[in-house]
Short mmCIF file of C-alpha atoms and ligand atoms in Angstrom, two decimals:
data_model
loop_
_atom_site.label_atom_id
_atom_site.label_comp_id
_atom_site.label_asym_id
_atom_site.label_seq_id
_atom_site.Cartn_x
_atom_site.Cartn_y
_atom_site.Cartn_z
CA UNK A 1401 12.87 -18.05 22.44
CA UNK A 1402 9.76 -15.90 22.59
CA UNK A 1403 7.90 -18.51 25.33
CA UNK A 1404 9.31 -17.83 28.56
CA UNK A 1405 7.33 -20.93 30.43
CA UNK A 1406 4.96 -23.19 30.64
CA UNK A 1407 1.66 -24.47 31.75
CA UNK A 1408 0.39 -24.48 34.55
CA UNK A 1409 2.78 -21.60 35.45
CA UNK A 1410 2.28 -19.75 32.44
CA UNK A 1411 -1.36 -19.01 31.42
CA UNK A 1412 -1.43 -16.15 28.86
CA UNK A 1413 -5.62 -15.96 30.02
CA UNK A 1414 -4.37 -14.07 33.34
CA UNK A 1415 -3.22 -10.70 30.58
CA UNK A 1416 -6.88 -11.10 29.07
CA UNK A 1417 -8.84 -11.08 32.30
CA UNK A 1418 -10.93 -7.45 32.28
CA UNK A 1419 -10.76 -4.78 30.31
CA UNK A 1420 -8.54 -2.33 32.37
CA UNK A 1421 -5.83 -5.38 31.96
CA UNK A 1422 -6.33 -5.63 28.30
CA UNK A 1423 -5.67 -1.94 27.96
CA UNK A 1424 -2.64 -1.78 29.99
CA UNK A 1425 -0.76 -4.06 27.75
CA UNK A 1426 -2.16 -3.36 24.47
CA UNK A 1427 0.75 -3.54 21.74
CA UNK A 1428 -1.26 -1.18 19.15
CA UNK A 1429 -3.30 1.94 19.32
CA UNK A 1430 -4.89 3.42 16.85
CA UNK A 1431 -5.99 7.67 17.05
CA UNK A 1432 -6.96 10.55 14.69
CA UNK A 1433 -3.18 11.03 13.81
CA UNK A 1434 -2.73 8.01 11.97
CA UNK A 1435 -6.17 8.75 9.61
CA UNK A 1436 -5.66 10.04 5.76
CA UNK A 1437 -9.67 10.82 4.73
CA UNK A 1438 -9.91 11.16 0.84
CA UNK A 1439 -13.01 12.86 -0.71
CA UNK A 1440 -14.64 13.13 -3.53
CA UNK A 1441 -15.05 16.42 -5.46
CA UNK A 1442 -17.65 17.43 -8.21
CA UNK A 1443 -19.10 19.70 -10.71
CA UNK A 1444 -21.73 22.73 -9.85
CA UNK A 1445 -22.71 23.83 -6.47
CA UNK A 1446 -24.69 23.37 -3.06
CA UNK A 1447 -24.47 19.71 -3.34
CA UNK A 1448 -23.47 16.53 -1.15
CA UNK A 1449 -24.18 13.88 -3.65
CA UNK A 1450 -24.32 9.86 -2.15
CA UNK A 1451 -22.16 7.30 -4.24
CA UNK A 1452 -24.02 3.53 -5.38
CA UNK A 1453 -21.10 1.87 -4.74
CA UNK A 1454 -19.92 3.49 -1.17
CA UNK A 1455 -22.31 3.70 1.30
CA UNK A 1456 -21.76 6.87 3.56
CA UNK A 1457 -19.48 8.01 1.28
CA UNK A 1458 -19.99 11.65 -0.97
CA UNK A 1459 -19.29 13.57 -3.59
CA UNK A 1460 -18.97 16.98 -2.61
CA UNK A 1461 -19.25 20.50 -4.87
CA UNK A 1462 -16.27 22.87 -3.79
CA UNK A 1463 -18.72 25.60 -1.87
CA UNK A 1464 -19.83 22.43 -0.11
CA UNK A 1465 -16.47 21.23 1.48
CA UNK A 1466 -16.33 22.70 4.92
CA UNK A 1467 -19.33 20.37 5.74
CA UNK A 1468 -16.39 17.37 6.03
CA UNK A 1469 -13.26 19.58 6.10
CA UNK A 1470 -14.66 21.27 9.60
CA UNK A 1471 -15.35 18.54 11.01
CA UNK A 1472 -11.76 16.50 10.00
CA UNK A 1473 -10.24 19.41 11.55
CA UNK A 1474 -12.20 19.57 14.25
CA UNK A 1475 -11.05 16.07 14.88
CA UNK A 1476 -7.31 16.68 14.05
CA UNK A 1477 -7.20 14.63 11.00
CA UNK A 1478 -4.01 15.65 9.74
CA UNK A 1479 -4.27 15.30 6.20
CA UNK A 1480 -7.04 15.01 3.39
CA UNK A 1481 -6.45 13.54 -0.43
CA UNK A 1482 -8.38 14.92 -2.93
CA UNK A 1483 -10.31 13.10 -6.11
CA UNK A 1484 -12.13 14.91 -8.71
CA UNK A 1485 -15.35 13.32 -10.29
CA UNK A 1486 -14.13 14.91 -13.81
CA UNK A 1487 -17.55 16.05 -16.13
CA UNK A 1488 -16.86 13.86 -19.43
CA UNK A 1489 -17.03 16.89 -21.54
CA UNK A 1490 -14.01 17.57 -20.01
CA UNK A 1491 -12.37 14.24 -20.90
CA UNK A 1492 -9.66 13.64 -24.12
CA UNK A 1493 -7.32 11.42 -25.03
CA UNK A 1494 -4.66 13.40 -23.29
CA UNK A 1495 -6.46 14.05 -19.74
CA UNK A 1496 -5.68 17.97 -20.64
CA UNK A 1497 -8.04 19.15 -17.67
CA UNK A 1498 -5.56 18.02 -15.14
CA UNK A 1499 -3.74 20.91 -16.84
CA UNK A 1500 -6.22 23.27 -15.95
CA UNK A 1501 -5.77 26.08 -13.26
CA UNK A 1502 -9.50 25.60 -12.74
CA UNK A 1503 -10.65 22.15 -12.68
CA UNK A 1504 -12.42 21.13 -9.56
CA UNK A 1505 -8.80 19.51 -7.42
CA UNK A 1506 -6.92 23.05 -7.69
CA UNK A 1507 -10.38 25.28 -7.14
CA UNK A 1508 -10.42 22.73 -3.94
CA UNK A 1509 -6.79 23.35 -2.92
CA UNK A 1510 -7.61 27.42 -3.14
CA UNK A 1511 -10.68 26.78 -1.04
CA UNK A 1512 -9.22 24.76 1.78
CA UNK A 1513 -5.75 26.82 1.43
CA UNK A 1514 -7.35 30.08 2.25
CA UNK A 1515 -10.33 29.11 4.75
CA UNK A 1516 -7.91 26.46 6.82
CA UNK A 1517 -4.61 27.07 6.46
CA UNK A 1518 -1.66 25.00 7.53
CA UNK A 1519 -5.07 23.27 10.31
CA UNK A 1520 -4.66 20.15 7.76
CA UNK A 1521 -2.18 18.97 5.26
CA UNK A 1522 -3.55 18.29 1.45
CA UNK A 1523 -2.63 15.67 -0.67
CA UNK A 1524 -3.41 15.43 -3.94
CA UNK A 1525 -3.23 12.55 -6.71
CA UNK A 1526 -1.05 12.08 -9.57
CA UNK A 1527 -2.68 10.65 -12.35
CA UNK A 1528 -4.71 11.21 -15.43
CA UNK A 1529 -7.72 8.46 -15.07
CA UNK A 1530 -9.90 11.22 -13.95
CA UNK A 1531 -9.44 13.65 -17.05
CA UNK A 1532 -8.55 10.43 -20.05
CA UNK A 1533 -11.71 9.19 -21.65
CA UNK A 1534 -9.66 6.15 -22.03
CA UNK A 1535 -9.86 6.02 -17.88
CA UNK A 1536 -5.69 5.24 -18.30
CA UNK A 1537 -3.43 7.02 -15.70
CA UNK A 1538 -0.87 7.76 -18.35
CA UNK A 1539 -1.06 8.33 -22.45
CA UNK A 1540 -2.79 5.52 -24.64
CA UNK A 1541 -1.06 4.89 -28.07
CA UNK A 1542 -2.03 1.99 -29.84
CA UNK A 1543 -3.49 0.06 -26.89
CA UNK A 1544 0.19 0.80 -25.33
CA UNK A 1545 0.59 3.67 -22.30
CA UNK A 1546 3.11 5.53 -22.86
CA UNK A 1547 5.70 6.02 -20.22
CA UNK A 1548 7.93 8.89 -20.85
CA UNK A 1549 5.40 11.10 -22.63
CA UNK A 1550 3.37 10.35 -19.84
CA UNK A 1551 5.64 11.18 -16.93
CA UNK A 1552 6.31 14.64 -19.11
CA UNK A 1553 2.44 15.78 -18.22
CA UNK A 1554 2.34 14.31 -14.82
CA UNK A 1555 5.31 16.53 -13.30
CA UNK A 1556 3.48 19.06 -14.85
CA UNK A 1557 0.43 18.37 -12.79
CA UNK A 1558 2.15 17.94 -9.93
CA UNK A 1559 3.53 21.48 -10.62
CA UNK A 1560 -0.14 22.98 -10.87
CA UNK A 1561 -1.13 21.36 -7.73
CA UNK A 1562 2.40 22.48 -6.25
CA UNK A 1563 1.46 26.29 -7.67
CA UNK A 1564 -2.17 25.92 -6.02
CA UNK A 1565 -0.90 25.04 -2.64
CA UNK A 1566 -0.91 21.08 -2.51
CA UNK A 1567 1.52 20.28 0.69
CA UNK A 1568 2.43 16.71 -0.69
CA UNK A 1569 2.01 15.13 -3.85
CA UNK A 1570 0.65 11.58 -4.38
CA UNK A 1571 1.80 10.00 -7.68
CA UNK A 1572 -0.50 6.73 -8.03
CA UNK A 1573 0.46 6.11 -11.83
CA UNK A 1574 3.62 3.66 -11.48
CA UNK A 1575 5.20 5.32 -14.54
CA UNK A 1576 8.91 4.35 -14.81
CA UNK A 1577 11.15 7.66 -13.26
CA UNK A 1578 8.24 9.86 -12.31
CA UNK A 1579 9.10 10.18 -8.96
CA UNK A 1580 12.23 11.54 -10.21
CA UNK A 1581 10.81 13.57 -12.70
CA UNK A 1582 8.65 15.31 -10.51
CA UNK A 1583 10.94 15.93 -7.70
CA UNK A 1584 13.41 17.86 -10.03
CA UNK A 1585 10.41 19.74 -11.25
CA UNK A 1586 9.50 20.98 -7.82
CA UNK A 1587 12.61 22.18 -7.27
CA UNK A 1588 13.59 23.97 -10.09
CA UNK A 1589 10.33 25.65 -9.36
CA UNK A 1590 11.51 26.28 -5.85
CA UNK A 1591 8.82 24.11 -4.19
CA UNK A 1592 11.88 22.17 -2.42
CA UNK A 1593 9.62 22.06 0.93
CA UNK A 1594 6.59 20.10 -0.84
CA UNK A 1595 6.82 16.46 -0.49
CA UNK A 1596 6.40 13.42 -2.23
CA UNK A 1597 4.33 10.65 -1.12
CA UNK A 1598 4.92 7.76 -3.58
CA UNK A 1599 2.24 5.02 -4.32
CA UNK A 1600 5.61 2.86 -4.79
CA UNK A 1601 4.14 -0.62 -4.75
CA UNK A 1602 0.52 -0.46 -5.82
CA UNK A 1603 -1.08 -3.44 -7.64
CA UNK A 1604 -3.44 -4.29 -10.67
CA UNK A 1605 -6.03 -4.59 -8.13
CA UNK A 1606 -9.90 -5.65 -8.49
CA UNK A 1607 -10.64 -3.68 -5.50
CA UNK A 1608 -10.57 -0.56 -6.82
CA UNK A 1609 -13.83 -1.39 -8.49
CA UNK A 1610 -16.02 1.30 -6.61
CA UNK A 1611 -13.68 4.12 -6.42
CA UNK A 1612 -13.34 4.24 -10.41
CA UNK A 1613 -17.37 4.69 -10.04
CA UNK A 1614 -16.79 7.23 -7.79
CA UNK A 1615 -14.80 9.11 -9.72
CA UNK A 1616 -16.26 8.39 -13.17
CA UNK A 1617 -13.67 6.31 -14.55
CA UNK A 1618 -14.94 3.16 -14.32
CA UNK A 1619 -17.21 3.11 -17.98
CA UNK A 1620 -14.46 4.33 -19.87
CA UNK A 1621 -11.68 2.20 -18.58
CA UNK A 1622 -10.59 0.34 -21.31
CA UNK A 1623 -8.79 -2.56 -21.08
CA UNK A 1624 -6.66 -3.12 -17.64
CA UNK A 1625 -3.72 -1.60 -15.89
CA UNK A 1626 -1.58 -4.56 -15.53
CA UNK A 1627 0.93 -3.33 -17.96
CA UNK A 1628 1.92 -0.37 -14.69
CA UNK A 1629 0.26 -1.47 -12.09
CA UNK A 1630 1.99 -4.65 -10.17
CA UNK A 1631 0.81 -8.37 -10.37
CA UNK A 1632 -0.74 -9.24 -6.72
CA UNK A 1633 1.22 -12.19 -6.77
CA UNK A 1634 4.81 -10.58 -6.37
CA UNK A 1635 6.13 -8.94 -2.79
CA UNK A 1636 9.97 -8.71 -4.12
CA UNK A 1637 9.56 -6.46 -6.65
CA UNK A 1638 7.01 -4.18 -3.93
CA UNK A 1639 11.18 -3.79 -2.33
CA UNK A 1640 12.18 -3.00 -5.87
CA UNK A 1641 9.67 -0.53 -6.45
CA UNK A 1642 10.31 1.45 -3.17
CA UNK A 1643 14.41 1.26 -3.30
CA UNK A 1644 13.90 3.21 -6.71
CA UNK A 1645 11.16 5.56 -5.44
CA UNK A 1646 13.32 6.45 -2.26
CA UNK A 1647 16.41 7.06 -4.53
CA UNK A 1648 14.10 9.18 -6.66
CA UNK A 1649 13.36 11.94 -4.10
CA UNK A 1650 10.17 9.90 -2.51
CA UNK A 1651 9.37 11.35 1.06
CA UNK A 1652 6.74 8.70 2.46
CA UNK A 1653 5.86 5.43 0.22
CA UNK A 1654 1.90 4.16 0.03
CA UNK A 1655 1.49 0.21 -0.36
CA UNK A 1656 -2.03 -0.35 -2.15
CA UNK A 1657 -4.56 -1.91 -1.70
CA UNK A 1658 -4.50 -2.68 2.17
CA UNK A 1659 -5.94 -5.65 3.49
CA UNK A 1660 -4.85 -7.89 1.75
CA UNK A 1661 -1.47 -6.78 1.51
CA UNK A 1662 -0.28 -5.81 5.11
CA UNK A 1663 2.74 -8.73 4.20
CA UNK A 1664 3.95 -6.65 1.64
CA UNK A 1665 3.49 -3.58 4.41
CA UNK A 1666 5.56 -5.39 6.44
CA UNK A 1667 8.65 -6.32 4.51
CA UNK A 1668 8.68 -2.68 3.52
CA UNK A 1669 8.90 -1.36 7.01
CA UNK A 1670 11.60 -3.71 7.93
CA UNK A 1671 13.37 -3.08 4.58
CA UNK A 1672 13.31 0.74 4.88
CA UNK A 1673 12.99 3.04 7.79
CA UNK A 1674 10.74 5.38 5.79
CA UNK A 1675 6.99 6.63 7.05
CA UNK A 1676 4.84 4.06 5.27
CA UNK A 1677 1.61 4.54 4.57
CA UNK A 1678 -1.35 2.00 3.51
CA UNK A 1679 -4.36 2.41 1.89
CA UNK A 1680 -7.60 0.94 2.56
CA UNK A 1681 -9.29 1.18 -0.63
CA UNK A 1682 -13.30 1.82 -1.74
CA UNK A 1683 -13.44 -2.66 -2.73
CA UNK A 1684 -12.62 -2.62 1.09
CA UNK A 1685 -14.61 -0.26 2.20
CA UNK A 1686 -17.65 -1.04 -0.05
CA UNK A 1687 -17.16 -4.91 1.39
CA UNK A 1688 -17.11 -4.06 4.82
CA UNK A 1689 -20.04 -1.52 5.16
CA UNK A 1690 -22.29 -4.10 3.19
CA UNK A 1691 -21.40 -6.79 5.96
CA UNK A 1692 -22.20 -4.49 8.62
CA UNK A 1693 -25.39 -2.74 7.07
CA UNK A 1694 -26.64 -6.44 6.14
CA UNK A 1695 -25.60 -7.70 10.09
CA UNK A 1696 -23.44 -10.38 9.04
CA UNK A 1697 -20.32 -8.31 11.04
CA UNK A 1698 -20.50 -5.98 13.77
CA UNK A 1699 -18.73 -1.95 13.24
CA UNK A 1700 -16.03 -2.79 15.29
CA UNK A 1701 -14.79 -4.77 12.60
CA UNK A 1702 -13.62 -1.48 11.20
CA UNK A 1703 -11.25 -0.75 14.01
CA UNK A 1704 -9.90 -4.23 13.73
CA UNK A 1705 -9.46 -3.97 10.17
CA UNK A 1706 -7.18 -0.36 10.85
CA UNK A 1707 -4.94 -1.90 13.73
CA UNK A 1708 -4.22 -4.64 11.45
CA UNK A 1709 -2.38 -1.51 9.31
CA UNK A 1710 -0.70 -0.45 12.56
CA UNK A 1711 0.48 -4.04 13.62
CA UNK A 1712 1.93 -4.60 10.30
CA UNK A 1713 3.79 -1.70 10.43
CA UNK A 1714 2.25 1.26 8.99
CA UNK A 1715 2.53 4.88 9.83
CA UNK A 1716 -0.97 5.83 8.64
CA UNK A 1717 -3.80 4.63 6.70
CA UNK A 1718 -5.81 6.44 3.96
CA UNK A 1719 -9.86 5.08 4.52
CA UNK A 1720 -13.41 6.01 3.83
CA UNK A 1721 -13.98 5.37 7.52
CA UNK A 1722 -11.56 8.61 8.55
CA UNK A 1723 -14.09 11.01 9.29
CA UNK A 1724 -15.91 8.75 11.22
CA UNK A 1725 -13.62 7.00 12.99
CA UNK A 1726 -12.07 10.09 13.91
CA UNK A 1727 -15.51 11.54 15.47
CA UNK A 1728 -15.78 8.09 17.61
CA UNK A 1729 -12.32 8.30 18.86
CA UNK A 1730 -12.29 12.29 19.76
CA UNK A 1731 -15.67 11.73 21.54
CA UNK A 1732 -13.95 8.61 23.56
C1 PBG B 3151 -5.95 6.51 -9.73
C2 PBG B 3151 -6.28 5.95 -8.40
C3 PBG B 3151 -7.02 4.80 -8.14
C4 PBG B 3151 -7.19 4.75 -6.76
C5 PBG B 3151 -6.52 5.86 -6.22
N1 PBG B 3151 -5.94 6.57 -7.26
C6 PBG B 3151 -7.68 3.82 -9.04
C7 PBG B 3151 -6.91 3.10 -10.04
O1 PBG B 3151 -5.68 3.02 -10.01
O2 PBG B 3151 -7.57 2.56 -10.92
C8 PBG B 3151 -7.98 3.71 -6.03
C9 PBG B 3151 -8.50 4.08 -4.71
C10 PBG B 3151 -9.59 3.21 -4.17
O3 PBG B 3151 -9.99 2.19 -4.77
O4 PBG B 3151 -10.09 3.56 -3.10
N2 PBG B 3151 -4.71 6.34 -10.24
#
């Protein structure tokens, strides 16, 4: 039995009294080691450009990343994940820029590579919504995506970013066997050491709403992504989806979106003793910074909102609020 008493003996108030008390028996903690920051990259130079849909969030130009990157490792954030706002004259049908040597995520991974060095880990996303002017994360044929054709291009992006220096790839696609696919990739290439951090359960969500503005995707979506992405309302198949990705070579698995999910966070931590990670994602964000630029909640609403990842289970959380976050804890 968890009660060990009663009232009048027993008042739980007596824990709760002042703040030094409240501190000493804290169950949860949260501190720049458990913060993934993702940014946004874009086209030309000398520019930190705002975003509609994300307050205090930015798109930055390559020359213009050690503005945020100095300061996350200033703050020991321990890893960043990069997403590119992809020019649509650089869009197809087959998201061929993610093949290119040049596009904006593997001119980033040079940049950061040479100027910081192992100071902070980089992970980068697998997927072609960025690059298809369909907005699909795989191949579109005949209002179908295509799973093996697609999983065919995506271990070779993963290669690239592999090539350019990426220290852990992040396949957010939920193709059948790409997990798989890319892992034997990497090591035939003899990238063995460069790990694998699976978006294993991530669902057909509608909070990814200002991210796919944020990266350009959102106009040409067409259709949905429920035929890949999961249905919100299952948390069995989440264990599914991770058993396969482990077998498949996966390092760390990502449950997506966060919030309203830290259930399916849970069952997968007590299911699997592997580092999981959650992801607070731009619907959240967007949702809380309007409640706490319009009043209605105060900012420490944000720190509650990141223990709730840590009581639940998770190793780390990817959020827009990293950077800053990270600056109020290191100045505490
Ligand atoms: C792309 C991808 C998405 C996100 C991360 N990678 C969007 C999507 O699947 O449509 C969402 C992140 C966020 O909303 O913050 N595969």
């Amino acid at each position: 039995m968890i009660i060990t008493g009663k009232y009048p003996n027993l008042r739980l108030r007596r824990n709760r009294k002042s703040d030094w008390i409240r501190r000493l028996v804290q169950e949860n903690t949260l501190s720049c080691n458990d913060l993934i920051l993702p940014l946004f990259l874009i086209d030309g130079k000398n520019k930190k450009e705002s975003i509609k849909s994300m307050a205090g969030v930015y798109r930055y130009t390559v020359d213009k990343l050690p503005l945020i990157l100095d300061k996350a490792v200033k703050h020991k954030i321990p890893m960043i994940a990069l997403f590119p706002y992809t020019n649509k004259k650089f869009k197809n049908s087959l998201g061929s820029e993610a093949l290119n040597e040049n596009n904006l995520v593997c001119r980033s991974i040079r940049l950061i590579k040479k100027k910081y060095k192992d100071k902070i880990g980089i992970m980068c996303d697998v997927a072609l919504d960025p690059y298809t002017d369909h907005g699909h994360d795989g191949l579109l044929q005949n209002k179908e995506i295509l799973n093996d054709e697609s999983i065919e291009i995506l271990a070779k992006q993963a290669l690239l970013q592999a090539e350019m220096g990426c220290d852990v790839i992040a396949p957010s696609d939920m193709m059948d066997g790409r997990i798989l696919k890319i892992r034997k990739t990497l090591d035939k290439n003899n990238f063995k050491k460069v790990q694998i951090l699976s978006y294993a359960a991530k669902y057909a969500s509608s909070f990814y709403g200002p991210f796919r503005d944020a990266v350009g995707s959102k106009k040409a979506l067409k259709g949905d992504k429920k035929t890949y992405q999961m249905d919100y309302s299952n948390n069995e198949e989440a264990l599914r989806e991770v058993a396969l990705d482990i077998k498949e070579g996966a390092d760390m698995v990502m449950v997506k979106p966060g919030m309203p999910y830290l259930d399916v966070i849970r069952i997968v931590k007590n299911n699997f003793k592997i580092p999981v990670i959650a992801y607070q994602v731009s619907g959240e964000y967007s949702l809380i910074m309007n409640g706490i630029n319009k009043g209605l909640i105060n900012k420490e609403a944000i720190y509650e909102t990141l223990i709730s990842f840590k009581r639940a289970g998770a190793n780390a959380i990817v959020t827009y609020f990293a950077d800053k976050v990270a600056e109020k804890l290191s100045s505490n």
